[in-house]
Coordinates of C-alpha atoms and ligand atoms in Angstrom, one line a residue:
X259 CA -5.3 7.0 15.3
X260 CA -5.1 10.7 14.5
X261 CA -4.8 9.9 10.8
X262 CA -7.9 7.7 10.9
X263 CA -9.9 10.4 12.6
X264 CA -8.8 12.8 9.9
X265 CA -10.0 10.4 7.2
X266 CA -13.3 9.9 8.9
X267 CA -13.9 13.7 8.8
X268 CA -12.3 14.5 5.5
X269 CA -13.8 11.7 3.5
X270 CA -17.5 12.5 4.2
X271 CA -16.8 16.1 3.4
X272 CA -15.3 15.1 0.1
X273 CA -18.2 12.8 -0.7
X274 CA -20.6 15.6 0.3
X275 CA -18.8 18.1 -2.0
X276 CA -18.8 15.7 -4.9
X277 CA -22.5 15.0 -4.5
X278 CA -23.2 18.7 -4.2
X279 CA -21.2 19.5 -7.3
X280 CA -22.7 16.7 -9.5
X281 CA -26.3 17.6 -8.5
X282 CA -25.6 21.3 -9.1
X283 CA -24.4 20.6 -12.7
X284 CA -27.4 18.3 -13.2
X285 CA -29.8 21.0 -12.0
X286 CA -28.1 23.6 -14.1
X287 CA -28.5 21.5 -17.2
X288 CA -32.2 20.8 -16.5
X289 CA -32.9 24.5 -15.9
X290 CA -31.1 25.6 -19.0
X291 CA -32.8 23.1 -21.2
X292 CA -36.2 24.0 -19.9
X293 CA -35.4 27.7 -20.4
X294 CA -34.3 27.0 -24.0
X295 CA -37.4 24.9 -24.7
X296 CA -39.7 27.6 -23.4
X297 CA -37.9 30.3 -25.5
X298 CA -38.2 28.1 -28.6
X299 CA -41.9 27.6 -27.9
X300 CA -42.6 31.3 -27.5
X301 CA -40.6 32.3 -30.6
X302 CA -42.4 29.6 -32.7
X303 CA -45.8 30.8 -31.4
X304 CA -44.9 34.5 -32.1
X305 CA -43.6 33.7 -35.6
X306 CA -46.6 31.7 -36.6
X307 CA -49.0 34.3 -35.4
X308 CA -47.1 37.2 -36.9
X309 CA -46.8 35.4 -40.3
X310 CA -50.5 34.8 -40.4
X311 CA -51.3 38.4 -39.5
X312 CA -48.8 39.6 -42.2
X313 CA -50.7 37.6 -44.7
X314 CA -54.0 39.1 -43.7
X315 CA -52.5 42.6 -43.7
X316 CA -51.3 42.4 -47.3
X317 CA -55.0 42.0 -48.4
X318 CA -56.4 44.4 -45.9
X319 CA -58.2 47.6 -47.0
X320 CA -59.8 49.5 -44.1
X321 CA -62.7 50.7 -46.3
X322 CA -63.5 47.4 -48.1
X323 CA -63.0 44.4 -45.8
X324 CA -62.4 45.5 -42.2
X325 CA -65.0 43.2 -40.8
X326 CA -63.6 40.2 -42.6
X327 CA -60.1 41.2 -41.5
X328 CA -61.1 41.4 -37.8
X329 CA -62.9 38.0 -38.1
X330 CA -59.7 36.4 -39.5
X331 CA -57.6 38.0 -36.8
X332 CA -59.8 36.6 -34.1
X333 CA -59.5 33.2 -35.8
X334 CA -55.7 33.5 -35.9
X335 CA -55.6 34.3 -32.2
X336 CA -57.9 31.5 -31.1
X337 CA -56.2 29.3 -28.5
X338 CA -53.3 31.7 -27.9
X339 CA -54.4 32.8 -24.4
X340 CA -51.3 34.7 -23.3
X341 CA -50.7 36.4 -26.7
X342 CA -51.4 40.1 -27.4
X343 CA -51.5 41.9 -30.7
X344 CA -51.1 45.6 -31.5
X345 CA -51.3 46.8 -35.1
X346 CA -51.0 50.4 -36.3
X347 CA -50.7 52.0 -39.7
X348 CA -48.1 54.5 -40.8
X349 CA -50.4 57.4 -39.6
X350 CA -50.2 56.0 -36.1
X351 CA -53.8 55.0 -36.2
X352 CA -54.5 51.7 -34.3
X353 CA -55.8 49.1 -36.8
X354 CA -56.3 46.4 -34.1
X355 CA -55.3 45.8 -30.5
X356 CA -56.1 43.0 -28.1
X357 CA -57.2 43.7 -24.6
X358 CA -54.3 43.6 -22.2
X359 CA -50.9 45.3 -21.9
X360 CA -50.3 48.6 -23.7
X361 CA -47.9 47.4 -26.4
X362 CA -47.6 51.0 -27.7
X363 CA -44.8 51.3 -25.0
X364 CA -42.9 48.8 -27.0
X365 CA -43.1 51.0 -30.1
X366 CA -41.0 53.6 -28.5
X367 CA -38.4 51.1 -27.8
X368 CA -35.2 51.3 -29.9
X369 CA -35.3 47.6 -29.8
X370 CA -38.3 47.6 -32.1
X371 CA -36.4 48.6 -35.3
X372 CA -33.7 46.1 -34.4
X373 CA -36.1 43.1 -34.0
X374 CA -38.0 44.1 -37.2
X375 CA -34.7 44.3 -39.1
X376 CA -33.2 41.1 -37.7
X377 CA -36.4 39.1 -37.5
X378 CA -35.7 38.4 -33.9
X379 CA -37.5 38.9 -30.6
X380 CA -36.8 40.9 -27.4
X381 CA -37.9 40.9 -23.8
X382 CA -39.9 43.8 -22.4
X383 CA -41.4 44.5 -19.0
X384 CA -44.8 46.2 -19.3
X385 CA -46.9 46.9 -16.1
X386 CA -44.5 44.7 -14.1
X387 CA -45.1 41.7 -16.3
X388 CA -42.4 40.2 -18.6
X389 CA -43.2 39.7 -22.3
X390 CA -41.4 38.3 -25.3
X391 CA -42.1 40.6 -28.2
X392 CA -41.9 40.1 -32.0
X393 CA -42.7 42.7 -34.6
X394 CA -43.0 43.1 -38.4
X395 CA -43.8 45.8 -40.9
X396 CA -46.0 45.0 -44.0
X397 CA -47.2 47.1 -46.9
X398 CA -50.9 46.6 -47.6
X399 CA -52.9 46.4 -50.9
X400 CA -53.4 50.2 -51.1
X401 CA -49.8 51.0 -50.3
X402 CA -50.2 51.6 -46.6
X403 CA -47.5 50.5 -44.1
X404 CA -48.7 48.5 -41.1
X405 CA -46.6 47.8 -38.0
X406 CA -47.5 44.7 -36.0
X407 CA -46.3 44.0 -32.5
X408 CA -47.1 40.6 -31.0
X409 CA -46.3 39.8 -27.4
X410 CA -46.5 36.6 -25.3
X411 CA -46.5 36.7 -21.6
X412 CA -43.6 34.9 -19.9
X413 CA -44.7 35.2 -16.2
X414 CA -46.0 31.6 -16.0
X415 CA -42.9 30.2 -17.5
X416 CA -40.7 32.3 -15.3
X417 CA -42.6 31.2 -12.2
X418 CA -42.2 27.6 -13.3
X419 CA -38.5 28.0 -13.8
X420 CA -38.2 29.7 -10.4
X421 CA -40.1 26.8 -8.7
X422 CA -38.0 24.3 -10.5
X423 CA -34.8 26.1 -9.3
X424 CA -36.0 26.1 -5.7
X425 CA -37.0 22.5 -5.9
X426 CA -33.6 21.5 -7.3
X427 CA -31.8 23.6 -4.7
X428 CA -33.7 21.8 -1.9
X429 CA -32.9 18.5 -3.5
X430 CA -29.2 19.4 -3.6
X431 CA -29.2 20.4 0.1
X432 CA -31.1 17.2 1.2
X433 CA -28.8 15.0 -0.9
X434 CA -25.7 16.6 0.5
X435 CA -26.9 16.1 4.1
X436 CA -27.8 12.5 3.4
X437 CA -24.5 11.9 1.7
X438 CA -22.6 13.4 4.6
X439 CA -24.6 11.3 7.2
X440 CA -24.3 8.2 5.0
X441 CA -20.6 8.4 4.6
X442 CA -20.1 9.2 8.3
X443 CA -22.0 6.1 9.2
X444 CA -20.3 3.8 6.6
X445 CA -16.8 5.1 7.6
X446 CA -17.6 4.6 11.3
X447 CA -18.6 1.0 10.7
X448 CA -15.7 0.3 8.3
X449 CA -13.2 1.9 10.8
X450 CA -14.6 0.2 13.9
X451 CA -12.8 -3.2 13.4
X452 CA -9.6 -1.4 12.4
X453 CA -9.7 0.8 15.5
X454 CA -10.2 -2.3 17.6
X455 CA -7.3 -3.9 15.8
X456 CA -5.1 -0.8 16.4
X457 CA -6.0 -0.9 20.1
X458 CA -5.0 -4.6 20.3
X459 CA -1.7 -3.9 18.5
X460 CA -0.9 -0.9 20.7
X461 CA -1.2 -3.2 23.8
X462 CA 1.6 -5.5 22.5
X463 CA 4.9 -4.8 24.1
X464 CA 8.1 -6.6 24.9
X465 CA 6.4 -8.1 28.0
X466 CA 3.6 -9.8 26.0
X467 CA 5.4 -10.5 22.7
X468 CA 3.8 -14.0 22.8
X469 CA 0.3 -12.5 22.3
X470 CA -1.3 -13.3 18.9
X471 CA -4.3 -11.4 17.6
X472 CA -7.1 -14.0 17.2
X473 CA -8.2 -14.1 13.5
X474 CA -11.8 -14.9 14.7
X475 CA -12.1 -11.4 16.2
X476 CA -11.7 -9.6 12.9
X477 CA -13.8 -9.3 9.7
X478 CA -12.9 -11.8 7.0
X479 CA -11.2 -9.1 4.8
X480 CA -8.7 -8.4 7.6
X481 CA -7.8 -12.0 8.3
X482 CA -4.8 -12.2 6.0
X483 CA -3.5 -8.9 7.4
X484 CA -3.8 -10.2 10.9
X485 CA -2.1 -13.4 9.9
X486 CA 0.8 -11.5 8.3
X487 CA 1.0 -9.4 11.5
X488 CA 1.0 -12.5 13.7
X489 CA 3.7 -14.0 11.5
X490 CA 5.8 -10.9 11.9
X491 CA 5.3 -11.2 15.7
X492 CA 6.5 -14.8 15.5
X493 CA 9.7 -13.7 13.7
X494 CA 10.2 -10.8 16.1
X495 CA 9.7 -13.0 19.1
X496 CA 12.1 -15.6 17.7
X497 CA 14.8 -12.8 17.2
X498 CA 14.2 -11.4 20.7
X499 CA 14.4 -14.8 22.3
X500 CA 17.6 -15.6 20.5
X501 CA 19.0 -12.3 21.3
X502 CA 18.1 -12.8 24.9
X503 CA 19.4 -16.4 25.0
X504 CA 22.6 -15.2 23.3
X505 CA 23.3 -12.6 26.0
X506 CA 22.5 -15.2 28.7
X507 CA 24.7 -17.8 27.0
X508 CA 27.7 -15.4 26.7
X509 CA 27.4 -14.5 30.4
X510 CA 27.2 -18.2 31.3
X511 CA 30.1 -19.2 29.1
X512 CA 32.3 -16.4 30.6
X513 CA 31.2 -17.1 34.2
X514 CA 32.3 -20.7 34.2
X515 CA 36.0 -20.2 33.4
X516 CA 36.2 -17.1 35.5
X517 CA 34.7 -19.0 38.5
X518 CA 37.2 -21.8 37.9
X519 CA 40.1 -19.3 37.8
X520 CA 38.9 -17.5 40.9
X521 CA 38.4 -20.7 42.9
X522 CA 41.7 -22.1 41.8
X523 CA 43.6 -18.8 42.7
X524 CA 41.9 -18.7 46.1
X525 CA 42.9 -22.3 46.9
X526 CA 46.5 -21.6 45.7
X527 CA 46.7 -18.5 47.9
X528 CA 45.6 -20.3 51.0
X529 CA 48.9 -22.3 51.3
X530 CA 52.4 -21.7 50.2
X531 CA 53.4 -23.8 47.1
X532 CA 56.5 -24.9 45.4
X533 CA 57.6 -23.2 42.2
X534 CA 56.7 -26.3 40.2
X535 CA 53.2 -26.3 41.7
X536 CA 52.8 -22.6 40.8
X537 CA 53.9 -23.3 37.3
X538 CA 51.5 -26.2 36.9
X539 CA 48.6 -24.0 38.1
X540 CA 49.6 -21.2 35.8
X541 CA 49.6 -23.6 32.9
X542 CA 46.2 -24.8 33.7
X543 CA 45.0 -21.2 34.1
X544 CA 46.6 -20.4 30.7
X545 CA 44.4 -23.0 29.1
X546 CA 41.3 -21.3 30.5
X547 CA 42.6 -17.9 29.4
X548 CA 43.1 -19.2 25.9
X549 CA 39.7 -20.7 25.7
X550 CA 38.2 -17.4 26.9
X551 CA 40.3 -15.5 24.4
X552 CA 39.2 -17.8 21.6
X553 CA 35.6 -17.4 22.5
X554 CA 35.9 -13.6 22.6
X555 CA 37.5 -13.6 19.2
X556 CA 34.8 -15.9 17.9
X557 CA 32.1 -13.5 19.2
X558 CA 33.9 -10.6 17.6
X559 CA 34.1 -12.5 14.3
X560 CA 30.3 -13.2 14.5
X561 CA 29.6 -9.6 15.3
X562 CA 31.6 -8.5 12.3
X563 CA 29.6 -11.0 10.2
X564 CA 26.3 -9.6 11.5
X565 CA 27.4 -6.1 10.6
X566 CA 28.5 -7.2 7.2
X567 CA 32.0 -6.1 8.0
X568 CA 33.6 -9.4 7.0
X569 CA 35.4 -8.7 3.7
X570 CA 36.9 -11.9 2.2
X571 CA 40.4 -11.7 0.9
X572 CA 39.7 -13.4 -2.4
X573 CA 42.3 -15.7 -4.0
X574 CA 42.3 -18.7 -6.2
X575 CA 41.8 -21.9 -4.1
X576 CA 42.4 -25.5 -5.0
X577 CA 39.7 -27.1 -2.7
X578 CA 41.1 -30.7 -3.2
X579 CA 44.5 -29.6 -2.1
X580 CA 43.2 -27.4 0.8
X581 CA 41.1 -30.3 2.2
X582 CA 44.0 -32.7 1.9
X583 CA 46.2 -30.4 3.9
X584 CA 43.4 -30.0 6.5
X585 CA 43.1 -33.8 6.8
X586 CA 46.9 -33.9 7.5
X587 CA 46.5 -31.2 10.1
X588 CA 43.9 -33.3 12.0
X589 CA 46.0 -36.5 11.8
X590 CA 47.1 -36.5 15.5
X591 CA 43.4 -36.4 16.5
X592 CA 42.2 -39.0 14.0
X593 CA 45.1 -41.3 14.9
X594 CA 44.0 -41.2 18.6
X595 CA 40.6 -42.7 17.5
X596 CA 41.9 -44.7 14.6
X597 CA 39.7 -42.7 12.2
X598 CA 40.5 -42.3 8.6
X599 CA 39.6 -39.6 6.0
X600 CA 38.4 -40.6 2.5
X601 CA 38.4 -37.9 -0.1
X602 CA 36.2 -38.6 -3.2
X603 CA 35.5 -36.7 -6.4
X604 CA 37.0 -33.4 -7.6
X605 CA 35.9 -29.9 -8.5
X606 CA 37.3 -26.8 -10.1
X607 CA 39.3 -24.1 -8.3
X608 CA 37.2 -21.5 -6.6
X609 CA 37.7 -17.9 -5.5
X610 CA 37.6 -17.4 -1.7
X611 CA 39.3 -16.4 1.5
X612 CA 41.6 -19.2 2.3
X613 CA 41.8 -18.4 6.0
X614 CA 38.0 -18.2 6.4
X615 CA 37.2 -21.3 4.3
X616 CA 40.0 -23.2 6.1
X617 CA 38.4 -22.2 9.4
X618 CA 34.9 -23.3 8.3
X619 CA 36.0 -26.7 6.9
X620 CA 38.2 -27.2 10.0
X621 CA 35.2 -26.6 12.3
X622 CA 33.1 -29.2 10.5
X623 CA 36.0 -31.7 10.4
X624 CA 36.7 -31.2 14.1
X625 CA 33.0 -31.8 14.9
X626 CA 33.0 -34.9 12.7
X627 CA 36.1 -36.3 14.4
X628 CA 34.5 -35.6 17.8
X629 CA 31.2 -37.5 17.0
X630 CA 32.6 -40.3 14.9
X631 CA 33.1 -43.6 16.8
X632 CA 36.5 -45.2 16.9
X633 CA 37.8 -47.1 13.8
X634 CA 35.4 -45.4 11.4
X635 CA 35.8 -43.5 8.2
X636 CA 34.9 -39.8 7.6
X637 CA 34.1 -39.2 3.9
X638 CA 34.6 -35.9 2.1
X639 CA 33.0 -35.7 -1.3
X640 CA 33.7 -32.9 -3.8
X641 CA 31.6 -32.4 -6.9
X642 CA 31.0 -29.9 -9.6
X643 CA 27.3 -28.9 -9.6
X644 CA 27.6 -26.6 -12.6
X645 CA 30.2 -24.5 -14.3
X646 CA 29.7 -21.9 -11.5
X647 CA 28.9 -24.0 -8.4
X648 CA 30.7 -26.6 -6.4
X649 CA 29.5 -28.9 -3.6
X650 CA 31.3 -30.3 -0.6
X651 CA 29.8 -33.1 1.5
X652 CA 31.4 -34.0 4.8
X653 CA 29.9 -37.2 6.1
X654 CA 30.6 -38.9 9.3
X655 CA 29.1 -42.1 10.9
X656 CA 27.7 -41.7 14.4
X657 CA 24.6 -41.2 16.4
X658 CA 21.7 -39.7 14.4
X659 CA 20.9 -36.1 15.3
X660 CA 17.2 -35.8 16.1
X661 CA 15.2 -34.0 13.4
X662 CA 14.0 -31.2 15.8
X663 CA 17.6 -30.1 16.3
X664 CA 18.6 -29.8 12.7
X665 CA 17.2 -26.3 12.0
X666 CA 19.0 -24.9 15.1
X667 CA 22.4 -26.5 14.7
X668 CA 23.8 -23.3 13.1
X669 CA 22.4 -21.1 15.9
X670 CA 24.9 -19.6 18.3
X671 CA 25.5 -21.6 21.5
X672 CA 23.2 -24.4 20.3
X673 CA 24.2 -27.8 21.4
X674 CA 22.2 -31.0 20.9
X675 CA 22.9 -32.3 24.4
X676 CA 22.2 -29.3 26.6
X677 CA 23.4 -31.0 29.8
X678 CA 26.9 -31.1 28.3
X679 CA 29.1 -28.8 30.3
X680 CA 31.7 -26.5 28.8
X681 CA 34.5 -28.3 30.5
X682 CA 33.6 -31.4 28.6
X683 CA 35.2 -32.3 25.4
X684 CA 32.5 -30.4 23.5
X685 CA 32.9 -26.7 22.7
X686 CA 30.8 -23.6 23.3
X687 CA 28.4 -24.3 20.5
X688 CA 29.4 -21.4 18.2
X689 CA 31.6 -23.4 15.7
X690 CA 28.7 -24.0 13.2
X691 CA 27.4 -20.4 13.6
X692 CA 30.8 -19.3 12.4
X693 CA 30.8 -21.8 9.6
X694 CA 27.5 -20.5 8.4
X695 CA 28.6 -16.8 8.5
X696 CA 31.7 -17.7 6.5
X697 CA 29.8 -19.7 3.9
X698 CA 27.2 -16.9 3.5
X699 CA 30.0 -14.3 3.3
X700 CA 31.1 -16.4 0.2
X701 CA 27.5 -16.2 -1.1
X702 CA 27.2 -20.0 -0.6
X703 CA 24.8 -22.1 1.5
X704 CA 25.1 -24.9 4.0
X705 CA 22.6 -27.4 5.5
X706 CA 22.8 -30.6 7.5
X707 CA 21.2 -34.0 7.1
X708 CA 21.3 -36.9 9.6
X709 CA 20.1 -40.4 9.6
X710 CA 21.0 -43.7 11.4
X711 CA 24.0 -44.2 9.1
X712 CA 25.7 -40.8 9.1
X713 CA 25.5 -37.0 9.6
X714 CA 26.2 -35.0 6.5
X715 CA 27.1 -31.3 6.2
X716 CA 26.5 -30.1 2.6
X717 CA 28.1 -26.9 1.4
X718 CA 27.3 -25.2 -1.9
X719 CA 29.8 -22.6 -3.0
X720 CA 30.0 -20.4 -6.1
X721 CA 33.3 -20.7 -8.0
X722 CA 33.5 -16.9 -8.1
X723 CA 31.8 -14.3 -5.8
Ligands
ATP1420 N1 29.2 -34.2 12.9 C1 28.4 -34.1 13.9 N2 27.7 -35.2 14.4 C2 26.9 -35.0 15.4 N3 26.5 -33.9 16.0 C3 27.1 -32.8 15.6 C4 28.1 -32.8 14.5 N4 28.5 -31.5 14.3 C5 27.8 -30.8 15.2 N5 27.0 -31.5 16.0 C6 26.1 -31.0 17.0 O1 25.9 -29.6 16.8 C7 26.2 -28.9 17.9 C8 26.8 -27.5 17.5 O2 28.0 -27.7 16.9 P1 29.1 -26.5 17.0 O3 30.2 -26.8 16.2 O4 28.3 -25.2 16.7 O5 29.4 -26.4 18.5 P2 30.4 -27.2 19.4 O6 31.2 -28.1 18.5 O7 29.6 -27.9 20.5 O8 31.3 -26.1 20.0 P3 32.4 -25.2 19.3 O9 32.4 -25.6 17.8 O10 32.0 -23.8 19.5 O11 33.7 -25.6 19.9 C9 27.2 -29.7 18.7 O12 27.1 -29.4 20.1 C10 26.7 -31.1 18.4 O13 25.7 -31.4 19.3
MG1421 MG1 32.3 -27.3 16.8

């Protein structure tokens, strides 16, 4: 919020400064080019007049053709309203001068010699008015030297430039104020929906994590942002719910055996028992303790997997051999239900942790035995997907698992039939979660398919990690 306030103040100021800078450069260029143009105009005017006067002076003889000379001078000066001429001979006698400023002042100037020599012009202030002055020296027919000073008044031009400067200055100030106001307004309207969005997001807490920002309440350009945010909330809510359920499930799973043990102990303590009776009860308690201990070690295993602390002890494994040995291990259970294992296909040796992979496959096989009807066959298919990947499919006939359960089967404490109690033949519901952690630790993947014929667990494993 603070940041957005900072932007809404900083941005208009930046826009205002940029506008101000650009307009200043623009005004400077206009002023400079006008100044250059007026200088060029004055210099051209002075040069053309002075050249014409020079020409007249070369034929000028004060005794012969003075009248004609004056006539010609007047003709030269026609139309040059702000132009003044001052001509003297080398005796200091004024040959001709126009009415107006006393250009004799300019004669004293040291600049005069310089501008004659360089053929340039200079600026002089006479009677508080500014003039651009040009001068020349010419030798007449009878050998006399004439000095001509021509001046053009600059006041009008200077005043115009001054006005132009003031006008442009005013334009800069007005533009800057408008840019400042304009950017304030546009930022306010751009920020408004974002501020509303921020307020809505700030109201979301753990208590209302199910709240989703309606996409209809934001401008079109923010719809995808809001969708992404809502999706993130979905994921967060899912994690929180699972975390919450996980804690509740642990408490529940621990409470049941502890309650059983407490009740049993209280009953036993109520009456005196024989040694055999005590032994029997202790055996039954031992079973509960073992189950609890197993569950705690399973939880620790999963916590290690979560923290990426599971480091597989990699060795070369012959999967066919390992699976055959596991089938032998489960024989007492399969014999009970007259279930048989069928092992199809083959694959290359892989690198893996024998204990972990044995535990994963064992979990799937024990589930398969539990859910396979009597006298049926559990099929294990091995195949080589590529040089670097192998596939294991463990398929058992039985009741189809509803589609809605499939994505959650690997969640902790997830059981398809929720009514099933822990004391039943089914377990706590963490077997498949452990399987998934192990497979992922081996950089493999696992998924499940189920239809009316069978349920299949499909494992993909790399041959080397
Ligand atoms: N082969 C299978 N056929 C049908 N349902 C299965 C099969 N394997 C697993 N399930 C279902 O998936 C659920 C989760 O299995 P999982 O192995 O995680 O837990 P569990 O076997 O109930 O308990 P635990 O493995 O912790 O002793 C089971 O409760 C069961 O409903
Ligand atoms: Mg299981």
